[in-house]
Amino acid sequence: MDTPRKILEELRQVFTKIGGKDQQIDRSEFKKAMGLKDEYFAERMFAMFDNDKSGVIDIEEFLKTVEELVFATEEQKLKFAYQLHDINGDGSIEKDEVSHLIAASLKENNLTFPPEQVTGLVDILFLEADTDKSGEISFEEFKGLIGKHPDLLEAMAVSPVSWLKPRQPDDDAIAVAPKEKRSPKAYIKHYIQNNWVKIAFLSLYLIANLVLFFGAVDRYASLGANVYVQIARGCGAALNFNGALILIPMLRHFMTWLRKTRINNYLPIDEGIEFHKLVGQFMFAFAIVHTIAHFLNYTTLPVPFAQSLFATKAGLSGFLLLLVFAVMWVTAQAPIRKGGKFALFYTAHMLYVVWFALALVHGPVFWQWVLLPVVGFAIELVIRRQNTKEPAYVVNASLLPSKVLGLEIARPKSFHYQPGDYVFVKCPSLSKYEWHPFTISSAPEMQDVLSVHIRSAGSWTGKLYQLFREQHEQWIRSGNSKYEPGVLVHLDGPYGTPSTHIFESKYAILIGAGIGVTPFASILKSMLYRSQHGSSGMRLQKVHFYWLNREQKAFEWFVELLSRIEAQDTNNLFDINLYLTGAQQKSDMKSSTLFVAMDLMHSQTQVDLITGLKSRTQTGRPDWEEIFRDVAQQHAPNKVDVYFCGPPGLSLQLRNLCHKYGFGYRKENF
């Protein structure tokens, strides 16, 4: 925990940075620096720091008020909070002041409630706090109200200046807590225990590359070749091996089949796409070194360099190979692939056909390495083509908050899938060639339709969203009462994911961040169905579900599903936990009254105002350390499996905690 002196020094640095040369802050600078959205809070706080009422705050005024807060007693800290509520400064809080404060707190937390709910919050808070029925809340009554919430009282008393520190922008839309400090030895031990399959596989992969490289170097050295030829041949041997390997993760049907076998326990199938990328990086590096070594060797030959390069089959095919590979490698990098140029990446990646053709011309033994993978890939393409022949039509489309598109697609009779599976979707009206992967959000038990939820986050998804938005607007203008299907799509799949294994778990934690909740929608629906129908394949005894969203409206994506779970979960299988990370912590002094009122409303009505569910939505960032510790204690000595879909930063934190508590960990990757 930070010491008072450390807090003062941090805040001095904050002020110095904001104050600039004159070391003074005016109202607008104060509001911007503190990240305040509402004018009321900005004015109230500024007035409480502007002791001489000059209209600016200098560093002495700022630090004096802060120091008083840091070293104040618990009661003095509560008085500061009370003054924040007392707008007119008359020593009491009237109902209109509470109403003003709650309205400001809602704005500060990006929350929107209907007027009648806001009125209800004010009424219930006043009813609870105004114990003497005087029509106003005294300091003693305020202290009594806060005192009924020990966690809130403790938080307000410990660090009343925490809200003065400007919030840092969160990574990948979901905040990540600082890493826990552990000894390198303990970290390595936990990492190896939880990743031994991946470590063993990568070790074998690296050893195979080294053996092939140095084996070829030694062989050509014994034949009297110079060092340039030795290196070129060593890289060539490694390229033969990697050229065969790079196709295997792309055998999606084969990978899906492997997931269902015992081999799955000894291969890092969940990391298939990452392995494909890794092999690609190794291949490009080997190709560069291979080319440079040959170029240097050409300089030692009696024939001209250009003749060696362009007048020989090996030289010309090698040059073209590197050129094609360079185009594929550059366009596969994240800034292009994820920067709105997916079509460029996709088109350039189709050059793999040219690359393999040139490689067969260039390398005399390359065909021996790639024969089986190429045959397997050809079979894969035939299966895909056969499966994608049957057209499907969108039978319903929903424009959801945060630019998310919900599509219900008529389910082809031959389309059979498992909960958590994903499917590639092609929309010919947008592109004849582009396929994009999306998790299936409906349960397999739904026979007529399957659904996907697509967030508009790129060029193709943006066009798809726009297509259905225009169709929706036209539908409204025409006055039709029913959605008319008509948009043709093709489906390629289904394909398995790490979540496929969830029904093998006894105790599970599902964590979805934002639209990352999609895989778990299908899983939750299927779990509920199996639990109600006593399915023999249902091993799960407890499911802890966590969904993190930045925006209040994002919960609307699957709130109907969660409501149905709450109503029908007679076996007490589910533990639903929702977090609004875009809102402030409950202990934040600016929002404490609002959250107390919401707590009171929830205890009286059993309805959460943010989502309309029974489960109370938490605000701020989850304390994953505390959550994992509690779950571990609850289910000890049984193993708990964690399934996650969301941003990389949060994934790293969760993975580390899984290592610490001995939980299994699987993350969606595609």
XYZ file of C-alpha atoms in Angstrom, residues 235-537:
303
model
C 18.987 -23.254 -44.778
C 17.600 -25.210 -47.723
C 17.248 -28.362 -45.591
C 15.412 -26.366 -42.898
C 13.176 -24.783 -45.554
C 12.182 -28.235 -46.843
C 11.111 -29.232 -43.324
C 9.271 -25.978 -42.551
C 7.645 -25.881 -45.976
C 5.954 -29.162 -45.102
C 5.042 -28.087 -41.558
C 3.437 -24.764 -42.475
C 0.479 -26.460 -44.173
C -0.443 -28.749 -41.279
C -2.070 -26.125 -38.971
C -4.198 -25.083 -41.964
C -5.802 -28.544 -42.165
C -8.785 -27.295 -40.171
C -10.900 -30.436 -40.454
C -7.928 -32.561 -39.462
C -7.208 -30.289 -36.473
C -10.870 -30.429 -35.413
C -10.715 -34.236 -35.565
C -7.475 -34.295 -33.541
C -9.136 -32.258 -30.778
C -11.509 -35.162 -30.177
C -8.706 -37.719 -29.763
C -6.206 -38.422 -26.979
C -3.481 -36.941 -29.170
C -4.963 -33.555 -28.279
C -3.365 -33.877 -24.821
C 0.114 -34.120 -26.338
C -0.042 -31.490 -29.071
C -0.532 -27.703 -28.682
C -3.480 -27.703 -31.098
C -4.925 -24.579 -29.451
C -1.796 -22.714 -30.612
C -2.138 -23.908 -34.231
C -2.446 -20.457 -35.812
C 0.421 -19.111 -33.711
C 2.562 -22.062 -34.782
C 1.705 -21.379 -38.436
C 2.911 -17.788 -37.953
C 6.066 -18.966 -36.155
C 6.940 -21.365 -38.971
C 6.365 -18.556 -41.466
C 8.813 -16.315 -39.596
C 11.443 -19.080 -39.489
C 10.960 -19.777 -43.188
C 11.381 -16.143 -44.164
C 14.533 -15.853 -42.037
C 15.974 -19.048 -43.552
C 15.039 -17.811 -47.040
C 16.872 -14.500 -46.510
C 20.036 -16.212 -45.224
C 19.784 -18.871 -47.958
C 19.608 -16.159 -50.659
C 22.446 -14.060 -49.225
C 24.672 -17.145 -48.954
C 24.000 -18.029 -52.605
C 24.643 -14.422 -53.693
C 28.007 -14.478 -51.913
C 28.810 -17.810 -53.500
C 27.979 -16.375 -56.957
C 30.673 -13.735 -56.432
C 33.269 -16.524 -56.184
C 32.281 -18.141 -59.483
C 34.022 -17.383 -62.811
C 30.688 -16.593 -64.558
C 29.018 -13.164 -64.157
C 26.710 -12.691 -61.151
C 23.675 -11.871 -63.332
C 24.174 -15.012 -65.371
C 24.255 -17.192 -62.245
C 21.135 -15.509 -60.933
C 18.919 -15.211 -64.009
C 20.278 -17.721 -66.515
C 20.009 -20.820 -64.324
C 16.900 -22.669 -63.176
C 18.021 -22.626 -59.529
C 18.965 -18.935 -59.580
C 15.849 -17.624 -61.331
C 13.391 -19.814 -59.404
C 15.117 -18.892 -56.142
C 14.904 -15.180 -56.922
C 11.184 -15.470 -57.773
C 10.593 -17.558 -54.634
C 12.048 -14.856 -52.412
C 10.084 -12.160 -54.229
C 6.771 -14.029 -53.779
C 7.618 -14.864 -50.171
C 8.453 -11.209 -49.424
C 5.054 -10.072 -50.717
C 3.275 -12.712 -48.623
C 5.328 -11.944 -45.499
C 4.915 -8.158 -45.636
C 1.153 -8.292 -46.250
C 0.720 -10.816 -43.411
C 1.980 -8.369 -40.778
C -0.533 -7.101 -38.205
C -0.681 -3.437 -39.399
C -1.980 -4.659 -42.780
C -3.928 -7.726 -41.667
C -5.724 -5.877 -38.862
C -5.497 -2.340 -40.225
C -8.431 -2.429 -42.615
C -6.503 -4.119 -45.457
C -7.525 -7.719 -44.858
C -8.413 -8.145 -48.539
C -4.807 -7.310 -49.454
C -3.513 -9.876 -46.955
C -5.977 -12.496 -48.175
C -5.219 -11.942 -51.865
C -1.452 -11.928 -51.343
C -1.637 -15.089 -49.241
C -3.197 -16.913 -52.187
C 0.280 -16.709 -53.728
C 1.109 -19.807 -51.666
C 0.152 -21.819 -54.784
C 2.830 -19.970 -56.808
C 5.343 -20.367 -53.966
C 4.881 -24.138 -53.746
C 5.107 -24.494 -57.539
C 8.367 -22.520 -57.621
C 9.712 -24.436 -54.615
C 9.127 -27.742 -56.423
C 11.098 -26.389 -59.399
C 13.840 -24.931 -57.185
C 14.409 -27.785 -54.716
C 15.041 -31.239 -56.181
C 13.942 -33.116 -53.029
C 11.268 -30.666 -51.836
C 8.469 -32.871 -53.206
C 9.482 -35.679 -50.848
C 8.900 -33.416 -47.846
C 5.623 -31.843 -48.913
C 3.932 -34.776 -50.646
C 1.781 -35.861 -47.672
C 0.963 -32.315 -46.417
C 0.039 -31.193 -49.944
C -2.164 -34.244 -50.489
C -3.768 -33.618 -47.097
C -4.313 -29.965 -47.950
C -5.828 -30.907 -51.318
C -8.265 -33.231 -49.521
C -9.003 -30.400 -47.069
C -9.846 -28.052 -49.967
C -12.120 -30.666 -51.558
C -13.993 -31.111 -48.251
C -14.305 -27.357 -47.831
C -15.584 -26.947 -51.366
C -18.108 -29.724 -50.862
C -19.298 -28.264 -47.554
C -19.618 -24.730 -48.895
C -21.657 -25.628 -51.967
C -24.960 -25.469 -50.125
C -26.038 -21.809 -49.914
C -27.484 -20.345 -46.728
C -29.627 -17.288 -46.198
C -29.798 -14.767 -43.389
C -33.268 -15.123 -41.847
C -32.896 -12.419 -39.214
C -30.489 -9.546 -38.550
C -30.163 -7.398 -35.438
C -28.236 -4.134 -35.194
C -26.913 -4.280 -31.631
C -25.065 -1.689 -29.494
C -21.379 -0.892 -30.091
C -21.745 -1.675 -33.821
C -22.308 -5.383 -33.300
C -24.334 -7.275 -35.878
C -26.324 -10.333 -34.836
C -27.164 -12.672 -37.718
C -29.429 -15.709 -37.702
C -28.677 -17.976 -40.654
C -30.830 -20.832 -41.905
C -28.927 -23.910 -40.779
C -28.034 -26.318 -43.605
C -29.169 -29.879 -42.892
C -25.620 -31.202 -43.169
C -24.205 -28.616 -40.741
C -23.461 -30.243 -37.357
C -21.422 -28.455 -34.724
C -20.389 -28.454 -31.070
C -20.722 -25.611 -28.530
C -17.885 -23.113 -28.972
C -17.158 -24.057 -32.599
C -16.499 -21.375 -35.186
C -17.368 -21.031 -38.853
C -15.962 -19.112 -41.812
C -18.516 -16.861 -43.501
C -18.456 -15.516 -47.048
C -20.917 -12.920 -48.302
C -20.771 -12.909 -52.141
C -22.485 -9.528 -52.368
C -19.442 -8.029 -50.588
C -16.633 -10.221 -51.903
C -16.478 -13.404 -53.960
C -13.317 -14.660 -52.283
C -13.058 -13.366 -48.708
C -13.843 -15.765 -45.846
C -13.852 -14.541 -42.243
C -14.055 -16.643 -39.049
C -16.737 -16.063 -36.400
C -17.733 -18.041 -33.361
C -21.166 -19.653 -33.515
C -23.229 -18.081 -30.739
C -26.248 -20.401 -30.938
C -26.479 -23.827 -29.298
C -26.301 -27.030 -31.377
C -29.676 -27.995 -29.933
C -31.238 -25.272 -32.134
C -32.003 -27.234 -35.298
C -33.382 -24.553 -37.640
C -30.896 -21.672 -37.392
C -27.404 -20.850 -36.264
C -26.339 -17.407 -35.127
C -23.136 -15.365 -35.209
C -22.361 -11.999 -33.613
C -20.004 -9.799 -35.620
C -18.375 -6.610 -34.361
C -17.689 -3.968 -37.008
C -13.922 -3.672 -36.531
C -12.450 -3.795 -40.034
C -13.091 -3.194 -43.706
C -15.127 -6.336 -44.462
C -17.056 -6.386 -41.180
C -17.750 -2.656 -41.563
C -19.206 -3.219 -45.031
C -21.297 -6.129 -43.748
C -22.702 -3.986 -40.922
C -23.463 -1.181 -43.385
C -25.191 -3.640 -45.740
C -27.628 -4.773 -43.069
C -28.084 -1.273 -41.666
C -29.185 -0.037 -45.084
C -31.431 -3.072 -45.464
C -32.895 -2.411 -42.009
C -33.589 1.250 -42.845
C -35.247 0.228 -46.111
C -37.292 -2.373 -44.243
C -38.522 0.289 -41.780
C -39.408 2.721 -44.591
C -41.389 0.036 -46.404
C -43.488 -0.606 -43.290
C -42.977 -4.381 -43.329
C -43.782 -6.121 -40.075
C -41.475 -9.082 -40.659
C -37.835 -9.375 -41.669
C -37.539 -10.757 -45.187
C -34.559 -13.074 -45.739
C -32.553 -12.477 -48.845
C -28.838 -11.988 -48.168
C -26.943 -15.030 -49.388
C -23.961 -16.317 -47.405
C -21.747 -19.399 -47.589
C -20.525 -21.314 -44.535
C -17.231 -23.147 -44.194
C -16.989 -25.300 -41.100
C -17.630 -25.938 -38.335
C -14.193 -26.002 -36.730
C -13.248 -26.787 -33.145
C -11.813 -24.342 -30.602
C -10.155 -24.609 -27.171
C -13.618 -24.266 -25.600
C -14.611 -27.619 -27.098
C -13.109 -29.275 -24.009
C -15.267 -27.457 -21.504
C -17.700 -30.328 -21.055
C -14.766 -32.455 -19.878
C -14.249 -30.057 -16.940
C -15.818 -30.450 -13.537
C -15.395 -26.850 -12.415
C -14.918 -24.052 -14.955
C -14.391 -20.302 -15.133
C -15.536 -18.643 -18.362
C -14.187 -15.132 -18.944
C -15.331 -13.041 -21.897
C -14.157 -9.490 -22.539
C -16.452 -7.442 -24.778
C -17.440 -9.313 -27.938
C -15.120 -12.076 -26.695
C -18.172 -13.405 -24.877
C -19.487 -14.854 -28.162
C -17.987 -18.385 -27.803
C -19.546 -18.688 -24.376
C -23.032 -17.754 -25.589
C -23.293 -21.060 -27.435
C -21.686 -22.924 -24.545
C -23.982 -21.404 -21.905
C -27.075 -22.201 -23.960
C -25.952 -25.800 -24.411
C -25.021 -26.119 -20.731
C -28.471 -24.947 -19.689
C -30.137 -27.380 -22.082
C -28.005 -30.333 -20.932
C -28.455 -29.468 -17.270
C -32.247 -29.350 -17.630
C -32.419 -32.561 -19.671
C -29.995 -34.603 -17.573
C -27.495 -35.203 -20.370
C -25.101 -38.073 -19.692
C -22.239 -36.061 -21.187
